[in-house]
mmCIF file of C-alpha atoms and ligand atoms in Angstrom:
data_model
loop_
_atom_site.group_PDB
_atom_site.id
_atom_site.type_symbol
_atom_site.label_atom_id
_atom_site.label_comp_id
_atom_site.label_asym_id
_atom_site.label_seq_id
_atom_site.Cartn_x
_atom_site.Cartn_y
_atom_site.Cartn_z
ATOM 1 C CA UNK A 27 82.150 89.227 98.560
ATOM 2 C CA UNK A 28 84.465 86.337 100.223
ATOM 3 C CA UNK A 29 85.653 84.271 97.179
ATOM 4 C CA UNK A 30 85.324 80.238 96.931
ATOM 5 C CA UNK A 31 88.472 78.618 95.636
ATOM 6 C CA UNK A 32 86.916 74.688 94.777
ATOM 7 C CA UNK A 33 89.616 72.436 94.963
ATOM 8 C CA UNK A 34 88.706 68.967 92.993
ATOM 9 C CA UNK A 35 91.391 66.940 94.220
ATOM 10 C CA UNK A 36 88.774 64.239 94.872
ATOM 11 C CA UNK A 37 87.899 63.857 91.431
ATOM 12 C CA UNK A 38 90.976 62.665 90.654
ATOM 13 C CA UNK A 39 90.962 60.323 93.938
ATOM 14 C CA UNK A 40 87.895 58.470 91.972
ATOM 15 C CA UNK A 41 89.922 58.329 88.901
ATOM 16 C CA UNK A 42 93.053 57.189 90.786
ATOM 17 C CA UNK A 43 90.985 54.501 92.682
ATOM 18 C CA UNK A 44 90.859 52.715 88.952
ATOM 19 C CA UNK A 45 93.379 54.250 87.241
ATOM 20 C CA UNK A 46 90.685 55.137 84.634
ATOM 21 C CA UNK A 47 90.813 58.427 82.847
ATOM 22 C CA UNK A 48 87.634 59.640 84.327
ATOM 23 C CA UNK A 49 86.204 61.264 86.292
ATOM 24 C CA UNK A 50 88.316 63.990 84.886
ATOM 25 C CA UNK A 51 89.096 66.837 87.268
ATOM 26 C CA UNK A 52 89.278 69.470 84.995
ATOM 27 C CA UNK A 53 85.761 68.535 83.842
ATOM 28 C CA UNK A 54 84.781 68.917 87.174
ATOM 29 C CA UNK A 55 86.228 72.181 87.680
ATOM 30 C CA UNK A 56 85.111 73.677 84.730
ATOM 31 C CA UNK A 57 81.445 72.728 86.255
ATOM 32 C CA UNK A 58 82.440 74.250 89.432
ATOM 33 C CA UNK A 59 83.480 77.614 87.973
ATOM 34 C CA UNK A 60 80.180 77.926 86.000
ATOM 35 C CA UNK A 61 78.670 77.010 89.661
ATOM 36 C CA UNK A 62 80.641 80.618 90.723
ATOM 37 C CA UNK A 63 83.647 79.219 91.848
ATOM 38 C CA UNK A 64 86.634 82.167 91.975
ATOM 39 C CA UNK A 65 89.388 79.995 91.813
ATOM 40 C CA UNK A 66 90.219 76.275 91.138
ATOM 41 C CA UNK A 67 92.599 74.648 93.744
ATOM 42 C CA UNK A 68 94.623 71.350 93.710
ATOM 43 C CA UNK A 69 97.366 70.085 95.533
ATOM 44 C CA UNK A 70 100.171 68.240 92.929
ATOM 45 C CA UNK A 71 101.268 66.106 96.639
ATOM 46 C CA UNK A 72 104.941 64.210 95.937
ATOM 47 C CA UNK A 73 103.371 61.047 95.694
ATOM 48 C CA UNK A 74 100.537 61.857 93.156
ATOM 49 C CA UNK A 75 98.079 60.246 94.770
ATOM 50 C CA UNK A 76 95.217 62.504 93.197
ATOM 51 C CA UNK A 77 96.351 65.015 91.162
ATOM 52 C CA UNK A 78 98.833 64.270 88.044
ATOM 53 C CA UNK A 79 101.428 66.367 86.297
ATOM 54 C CA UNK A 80 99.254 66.686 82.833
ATOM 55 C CA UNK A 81 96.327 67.952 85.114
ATOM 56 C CA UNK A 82 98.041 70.957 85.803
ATOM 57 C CA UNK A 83 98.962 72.105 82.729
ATOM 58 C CA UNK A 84 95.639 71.106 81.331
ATOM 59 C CA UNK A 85 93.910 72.982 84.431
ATOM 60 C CA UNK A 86 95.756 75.835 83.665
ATOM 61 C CA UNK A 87 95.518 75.946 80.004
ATOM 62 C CA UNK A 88 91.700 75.568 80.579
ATOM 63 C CA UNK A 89 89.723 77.576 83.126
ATOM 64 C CA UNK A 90 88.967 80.970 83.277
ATOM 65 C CA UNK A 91 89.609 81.291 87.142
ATOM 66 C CA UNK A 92 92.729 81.639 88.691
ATOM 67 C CA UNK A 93 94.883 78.262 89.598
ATOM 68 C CA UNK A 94 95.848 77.796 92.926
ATOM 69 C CA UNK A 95 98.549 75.431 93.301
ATOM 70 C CA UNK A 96 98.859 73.408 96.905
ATOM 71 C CA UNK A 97 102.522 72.163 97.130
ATOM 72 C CA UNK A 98 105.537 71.583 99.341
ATOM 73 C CA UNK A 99 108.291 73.119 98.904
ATOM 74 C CA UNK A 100 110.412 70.377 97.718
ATOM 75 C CA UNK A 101 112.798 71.182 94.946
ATOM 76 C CA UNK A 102 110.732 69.175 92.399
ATOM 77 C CA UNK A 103 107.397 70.224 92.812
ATOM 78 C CA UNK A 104 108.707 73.966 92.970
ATOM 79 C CA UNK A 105 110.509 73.514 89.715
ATOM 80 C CA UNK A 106 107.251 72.252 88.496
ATOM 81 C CA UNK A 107 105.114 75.394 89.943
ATOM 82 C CA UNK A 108 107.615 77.601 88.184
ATOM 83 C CA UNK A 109 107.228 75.783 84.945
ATOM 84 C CA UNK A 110 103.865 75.874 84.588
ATOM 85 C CA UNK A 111 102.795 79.282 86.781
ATOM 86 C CA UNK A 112 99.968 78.981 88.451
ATOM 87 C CA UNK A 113 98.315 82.245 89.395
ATOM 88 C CA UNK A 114 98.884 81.086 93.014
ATOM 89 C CA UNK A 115 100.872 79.023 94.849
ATOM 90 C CA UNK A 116 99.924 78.011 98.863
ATOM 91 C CA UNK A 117 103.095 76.342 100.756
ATOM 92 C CA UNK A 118 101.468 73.162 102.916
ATOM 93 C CA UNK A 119 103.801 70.618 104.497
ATOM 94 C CA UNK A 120 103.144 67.220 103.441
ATOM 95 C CA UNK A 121 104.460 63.700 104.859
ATOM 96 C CA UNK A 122 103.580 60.923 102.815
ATOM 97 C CA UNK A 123 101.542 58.534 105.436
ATOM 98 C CA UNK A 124 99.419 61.421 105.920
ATOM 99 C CA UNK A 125 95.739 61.053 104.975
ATOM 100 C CA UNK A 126 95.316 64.921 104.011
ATOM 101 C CA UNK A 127 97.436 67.996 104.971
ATOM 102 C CA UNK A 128 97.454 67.132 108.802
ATOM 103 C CA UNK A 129 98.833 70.436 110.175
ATOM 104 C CA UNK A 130 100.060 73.492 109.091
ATOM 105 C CA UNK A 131 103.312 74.215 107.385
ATOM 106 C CA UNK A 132 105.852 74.937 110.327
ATOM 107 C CA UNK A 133 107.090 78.078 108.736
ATOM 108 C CA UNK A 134 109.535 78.655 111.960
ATOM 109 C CA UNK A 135 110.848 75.748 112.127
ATOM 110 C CA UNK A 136 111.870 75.551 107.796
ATOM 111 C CA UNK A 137 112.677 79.208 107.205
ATOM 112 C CA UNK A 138 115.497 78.851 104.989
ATOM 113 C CA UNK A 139 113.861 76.389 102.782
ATOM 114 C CA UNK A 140 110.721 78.151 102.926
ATOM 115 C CA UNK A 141 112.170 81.671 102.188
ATOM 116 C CA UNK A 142 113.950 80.043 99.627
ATOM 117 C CA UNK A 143 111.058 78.673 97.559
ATOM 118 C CA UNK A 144 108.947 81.930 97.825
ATOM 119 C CA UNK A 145 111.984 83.912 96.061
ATOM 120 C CA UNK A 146 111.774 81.296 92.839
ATOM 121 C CA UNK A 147 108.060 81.322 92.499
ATOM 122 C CA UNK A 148 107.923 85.269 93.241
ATOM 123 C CA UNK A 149 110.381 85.403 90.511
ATOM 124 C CA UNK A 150 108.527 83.274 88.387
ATOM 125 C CA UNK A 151 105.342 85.853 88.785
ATOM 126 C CA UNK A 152 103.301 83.743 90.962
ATOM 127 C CA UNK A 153 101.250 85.164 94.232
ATOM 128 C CA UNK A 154 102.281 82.643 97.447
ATOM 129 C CA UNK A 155 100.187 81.867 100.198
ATOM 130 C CA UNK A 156 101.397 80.081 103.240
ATOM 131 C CA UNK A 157 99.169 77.188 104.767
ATOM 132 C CA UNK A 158 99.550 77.898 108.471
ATOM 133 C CA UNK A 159 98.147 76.743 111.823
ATOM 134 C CA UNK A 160 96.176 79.630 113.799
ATOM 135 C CA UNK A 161 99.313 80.230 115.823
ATOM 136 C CA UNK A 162 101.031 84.161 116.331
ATOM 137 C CA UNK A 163 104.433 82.516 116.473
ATOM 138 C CA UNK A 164 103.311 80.683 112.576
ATOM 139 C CA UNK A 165 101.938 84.490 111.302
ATOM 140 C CA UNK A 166 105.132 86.517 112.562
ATOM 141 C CA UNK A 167 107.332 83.848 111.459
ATOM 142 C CA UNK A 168 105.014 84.100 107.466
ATOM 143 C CA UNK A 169 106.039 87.856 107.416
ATOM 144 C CA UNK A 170 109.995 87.008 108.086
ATOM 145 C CA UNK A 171 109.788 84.770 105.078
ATOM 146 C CA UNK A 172 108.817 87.042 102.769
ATOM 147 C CA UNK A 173 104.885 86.121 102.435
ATOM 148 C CA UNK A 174 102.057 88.746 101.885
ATOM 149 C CA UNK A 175 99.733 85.898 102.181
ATOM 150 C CA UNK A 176 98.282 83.161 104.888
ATOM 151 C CA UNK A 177 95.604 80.604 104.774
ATOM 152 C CA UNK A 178 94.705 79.369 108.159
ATOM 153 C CA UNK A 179 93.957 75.592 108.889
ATOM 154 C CA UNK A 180 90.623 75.871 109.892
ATOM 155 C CA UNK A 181 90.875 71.955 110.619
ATOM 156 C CA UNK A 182 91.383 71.680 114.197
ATOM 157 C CA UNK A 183 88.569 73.854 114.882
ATOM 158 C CA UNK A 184 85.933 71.921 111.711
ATOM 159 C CA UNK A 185 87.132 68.592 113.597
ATOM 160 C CA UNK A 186 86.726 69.796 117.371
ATOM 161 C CA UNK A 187 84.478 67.407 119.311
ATOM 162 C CA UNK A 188 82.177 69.534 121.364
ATOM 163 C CA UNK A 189 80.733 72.999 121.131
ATOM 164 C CA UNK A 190 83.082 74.242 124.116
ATOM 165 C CA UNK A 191 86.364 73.083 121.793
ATOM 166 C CA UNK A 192 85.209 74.307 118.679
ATOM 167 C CA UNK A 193 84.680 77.757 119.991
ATOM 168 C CA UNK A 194 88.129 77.764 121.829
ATOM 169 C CA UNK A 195 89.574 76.840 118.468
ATOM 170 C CA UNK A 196 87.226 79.767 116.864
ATOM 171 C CA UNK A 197 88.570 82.270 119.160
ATOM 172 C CA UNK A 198 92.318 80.733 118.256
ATOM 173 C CA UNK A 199 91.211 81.475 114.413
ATOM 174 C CA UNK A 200 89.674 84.835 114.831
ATOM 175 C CA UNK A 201 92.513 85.848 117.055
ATOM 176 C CA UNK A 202 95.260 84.559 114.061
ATOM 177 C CA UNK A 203 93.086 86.273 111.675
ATOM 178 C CA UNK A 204 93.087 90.055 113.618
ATOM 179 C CA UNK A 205 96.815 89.566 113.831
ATOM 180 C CA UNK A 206 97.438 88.635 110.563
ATOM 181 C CA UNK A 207 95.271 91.459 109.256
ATOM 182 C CA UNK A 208 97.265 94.029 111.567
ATOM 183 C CA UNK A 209 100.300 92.757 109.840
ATOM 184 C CA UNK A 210 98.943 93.356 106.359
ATOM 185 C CA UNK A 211 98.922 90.037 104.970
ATOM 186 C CA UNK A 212 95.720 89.056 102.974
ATOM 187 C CA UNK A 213 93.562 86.324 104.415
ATOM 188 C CA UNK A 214 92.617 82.706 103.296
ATOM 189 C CA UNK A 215 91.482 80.033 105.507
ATOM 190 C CA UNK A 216 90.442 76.185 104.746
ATOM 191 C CA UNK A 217 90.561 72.489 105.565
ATOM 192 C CA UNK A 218 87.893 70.499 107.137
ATOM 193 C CA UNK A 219 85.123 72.802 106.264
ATOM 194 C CA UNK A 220 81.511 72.093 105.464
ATOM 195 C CA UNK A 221 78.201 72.593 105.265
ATOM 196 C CA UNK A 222 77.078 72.801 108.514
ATOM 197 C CA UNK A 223 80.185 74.826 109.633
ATOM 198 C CA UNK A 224 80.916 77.111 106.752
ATOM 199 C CA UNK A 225 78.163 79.945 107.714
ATOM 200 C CA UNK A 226 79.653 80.286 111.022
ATOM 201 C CA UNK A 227 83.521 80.107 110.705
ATOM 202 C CA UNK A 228 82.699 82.953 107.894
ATOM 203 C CA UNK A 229 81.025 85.019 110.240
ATOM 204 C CA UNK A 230 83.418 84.626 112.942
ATOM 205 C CA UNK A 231 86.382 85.912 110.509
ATOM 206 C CA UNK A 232 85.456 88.855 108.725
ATOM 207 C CA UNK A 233 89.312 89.044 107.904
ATOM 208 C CA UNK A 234 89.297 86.349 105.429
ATOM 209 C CA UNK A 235 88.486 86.633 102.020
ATOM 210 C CA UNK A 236 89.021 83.749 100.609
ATOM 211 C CA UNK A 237 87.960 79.861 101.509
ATOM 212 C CA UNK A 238 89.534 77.054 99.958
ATOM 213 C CA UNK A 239 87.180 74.160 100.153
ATOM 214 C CA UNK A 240 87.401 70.487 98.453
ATOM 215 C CA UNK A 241 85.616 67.421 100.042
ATOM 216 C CA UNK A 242 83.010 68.744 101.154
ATOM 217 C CA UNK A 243 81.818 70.153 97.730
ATOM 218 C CA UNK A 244 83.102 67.298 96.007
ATOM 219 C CA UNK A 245 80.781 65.192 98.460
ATOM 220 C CA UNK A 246 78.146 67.513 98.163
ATOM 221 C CA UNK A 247 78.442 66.968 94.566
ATOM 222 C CA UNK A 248 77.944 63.568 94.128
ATOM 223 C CA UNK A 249 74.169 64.483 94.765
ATOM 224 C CA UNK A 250 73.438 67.613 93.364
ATOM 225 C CA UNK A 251 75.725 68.384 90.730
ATOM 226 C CA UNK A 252 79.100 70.522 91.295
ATOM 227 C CA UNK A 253 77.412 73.221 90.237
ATOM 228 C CA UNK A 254 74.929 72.828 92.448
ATOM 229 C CA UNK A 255 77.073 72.404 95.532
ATOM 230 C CA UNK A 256 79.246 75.060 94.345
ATOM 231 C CA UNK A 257 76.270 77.580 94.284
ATOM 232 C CA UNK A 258 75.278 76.176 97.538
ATOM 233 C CA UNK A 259 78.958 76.999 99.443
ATOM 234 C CA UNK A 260 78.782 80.251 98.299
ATOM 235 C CA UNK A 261 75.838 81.084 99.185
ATOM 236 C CA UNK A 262 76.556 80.098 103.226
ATOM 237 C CA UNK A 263 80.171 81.927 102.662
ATOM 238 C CA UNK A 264 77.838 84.587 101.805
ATOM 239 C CA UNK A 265 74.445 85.376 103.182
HETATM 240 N N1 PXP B 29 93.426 74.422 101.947
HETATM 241 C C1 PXP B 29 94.563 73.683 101.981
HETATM 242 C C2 PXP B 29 95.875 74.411 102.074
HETATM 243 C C3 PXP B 29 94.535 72.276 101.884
HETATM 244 O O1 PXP B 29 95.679 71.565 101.933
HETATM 245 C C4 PXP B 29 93.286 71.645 101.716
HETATM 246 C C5 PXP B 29 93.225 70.154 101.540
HETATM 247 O O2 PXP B 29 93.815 69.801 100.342
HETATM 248 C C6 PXP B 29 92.131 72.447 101.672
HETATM 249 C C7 PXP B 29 92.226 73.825 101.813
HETATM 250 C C8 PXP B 29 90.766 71.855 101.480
HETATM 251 O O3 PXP B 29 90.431 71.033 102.544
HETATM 252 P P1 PXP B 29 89.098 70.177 102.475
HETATM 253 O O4 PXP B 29 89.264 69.179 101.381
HETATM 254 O O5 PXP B 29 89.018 69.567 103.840
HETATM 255 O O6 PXP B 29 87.969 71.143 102.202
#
C-alpha cells in the first residue's frame, strides 16, 4: 500500500489571505485523515506565510497520523522541529521570493549545514527525509549526510510541457528512484502532483512508498469535501 501524506498548507493560505482564524488547518487535516490520509504534512517556511508556530503544536497534539514537518534547515526553524518533534522531518531549501519549494535542496552544495541539522533532529528522535531533485549526484551526496530517507521533486516532471519532456523527466525519476533504492534509503516523492498525473508517476516508481501531496487535494477539496478528495488520491496512488 503506497501511503498519502496530505499536506494542508493551503488551508492556512485562505486563512492568511484575511488573517481570520479560519479555515483552520488542523480542522482540515483531521478531515483528511478520516478521508485515509497516513500522514499530515506542512511546511513551517521562515516567513510564515501559511503555516504558524501554534499550528504545529496544535497539529501535533491533535491527529492520530504521523506529522511531517517541511523545513529548512535554518537554526530557528530546527530549534523549533526539535521542540516540538514531529514524527518526521523533510529538509527543503527555501528562498523567500519563491512561490513554492522551487527546486530541490542542494544537499552537495550545503553538506555541513545539512549534516549538521540531521544530527540535532536525529537526536531529538525524529525520522529525516531529504527533499531532493531526481539527480545521482543529490542521492549519493543524501547518503554522505547521514540520511536514510529521500523524497524526490516530482515537479519538473508534473510541470513538463509535452508528453516527450514529461517522460524524459519520468525516466530521470524512475532512474533516481532505482538508485536510491540500491542505496537503501526509503522512498518519498512529491510536488506538483495531481489528478491527472498521480496514477502514472505511481506506476512508473514502484520504489516509492510514500507521496506527499497538498494543492491539488486542497483544490480538489474545495468541491468535494477533503475527505472526499483524500479518498479520491488514494485511490489513483493505488489501483
Ligand atoms: N513535498 C515537499 C517536500 C514540498 O515542499 C511540497 C510543497 O510544499 C509538497 C511535497 C507538496 O507539493 P504540492 O502542494 O505541489 O502537492
Amino acid at each position: 500500500m503506497i501511503r498519502l501524506g496530505v499536506n494542508v498548507d493551503h488551508v492556512a493560505t485562505i486563512r492568511q489571505a484575511r488573517g481570520t482564524v479560519y479555515p483552520d488547518p488542523l480542522a482540515a487535516a483531521l478531515e483528511a485523515t478520516a478521508g485515509g490520509a497516513d500522514q499530515i504534512t506542512i511546511h513551517l517556511r521562515e516567513d510564515r506565510r501559511h503555516i504558524r508556530d501554534a499550528d504545529v503544536a496544535r497539529m501535533k497534539a491533535a491527529i492520530a497520523v504521523p506529522l511531517n514537518l517541511e523545513m529548512s534547515v535554518s537554526e530557528e526553524i530546527v530549534s523549533i522541529a526539535c521542540r516540538e518533534r514531529p514524527a518526521a522531518a523533510t529538509l527543503v531549501p527555501e528562498r523567500r521570493a519563491e512561490l513554492t519549494t522551487e527546486g530541490g535542496l542542494d544537499v552537495a552544495g550545503k553538506m555541513a549545514e545539512v549534516r549538521a541539522a540531521i544530527r540535532r533532529l536525529f537526536d531529538a528522535g525524529i525520522e529525516v527525509s531529504l527533499f531532493i531533485d531526481p539527480d545521482l549526484r543529490q542521492v549519493e551526496a543524501a547518503g554522505e549526510a547521514g540520511a536514510r530517507r529521500v523524497e524526490l521533486h516530482t515537479g519538473a516532471c508534473c510541470d513538463a510541457k509535452g508528453s516527450s519532456a514529461a517522460e524524459r523527466e519520468l525516466d530521470r525519476l524512475a532512474r533516481a528512484a532505482g538508485a536510491a533504492k540500491g542505496m537503501g534509503f526509503r522512498l518519498a516523492a512529491g510536488h506538483g502532483i495531481n489528478y491527472e498525473n498521480a496514477a502514472t508517476i505511481a506506476r512508473a516508481l514502484p520504489e516509492v512508498e510514500e507521496y506527499n501531496i497538498g494543492h491539488a487535494i486542497v483544490a480538489r477539496a474545495l468541491f468535494v469535501g477533503m475527505k472526499e478528495a483524500v479518498r479520491e488520491m488514494r485511490r489513483l496512488l493505488n489501483p
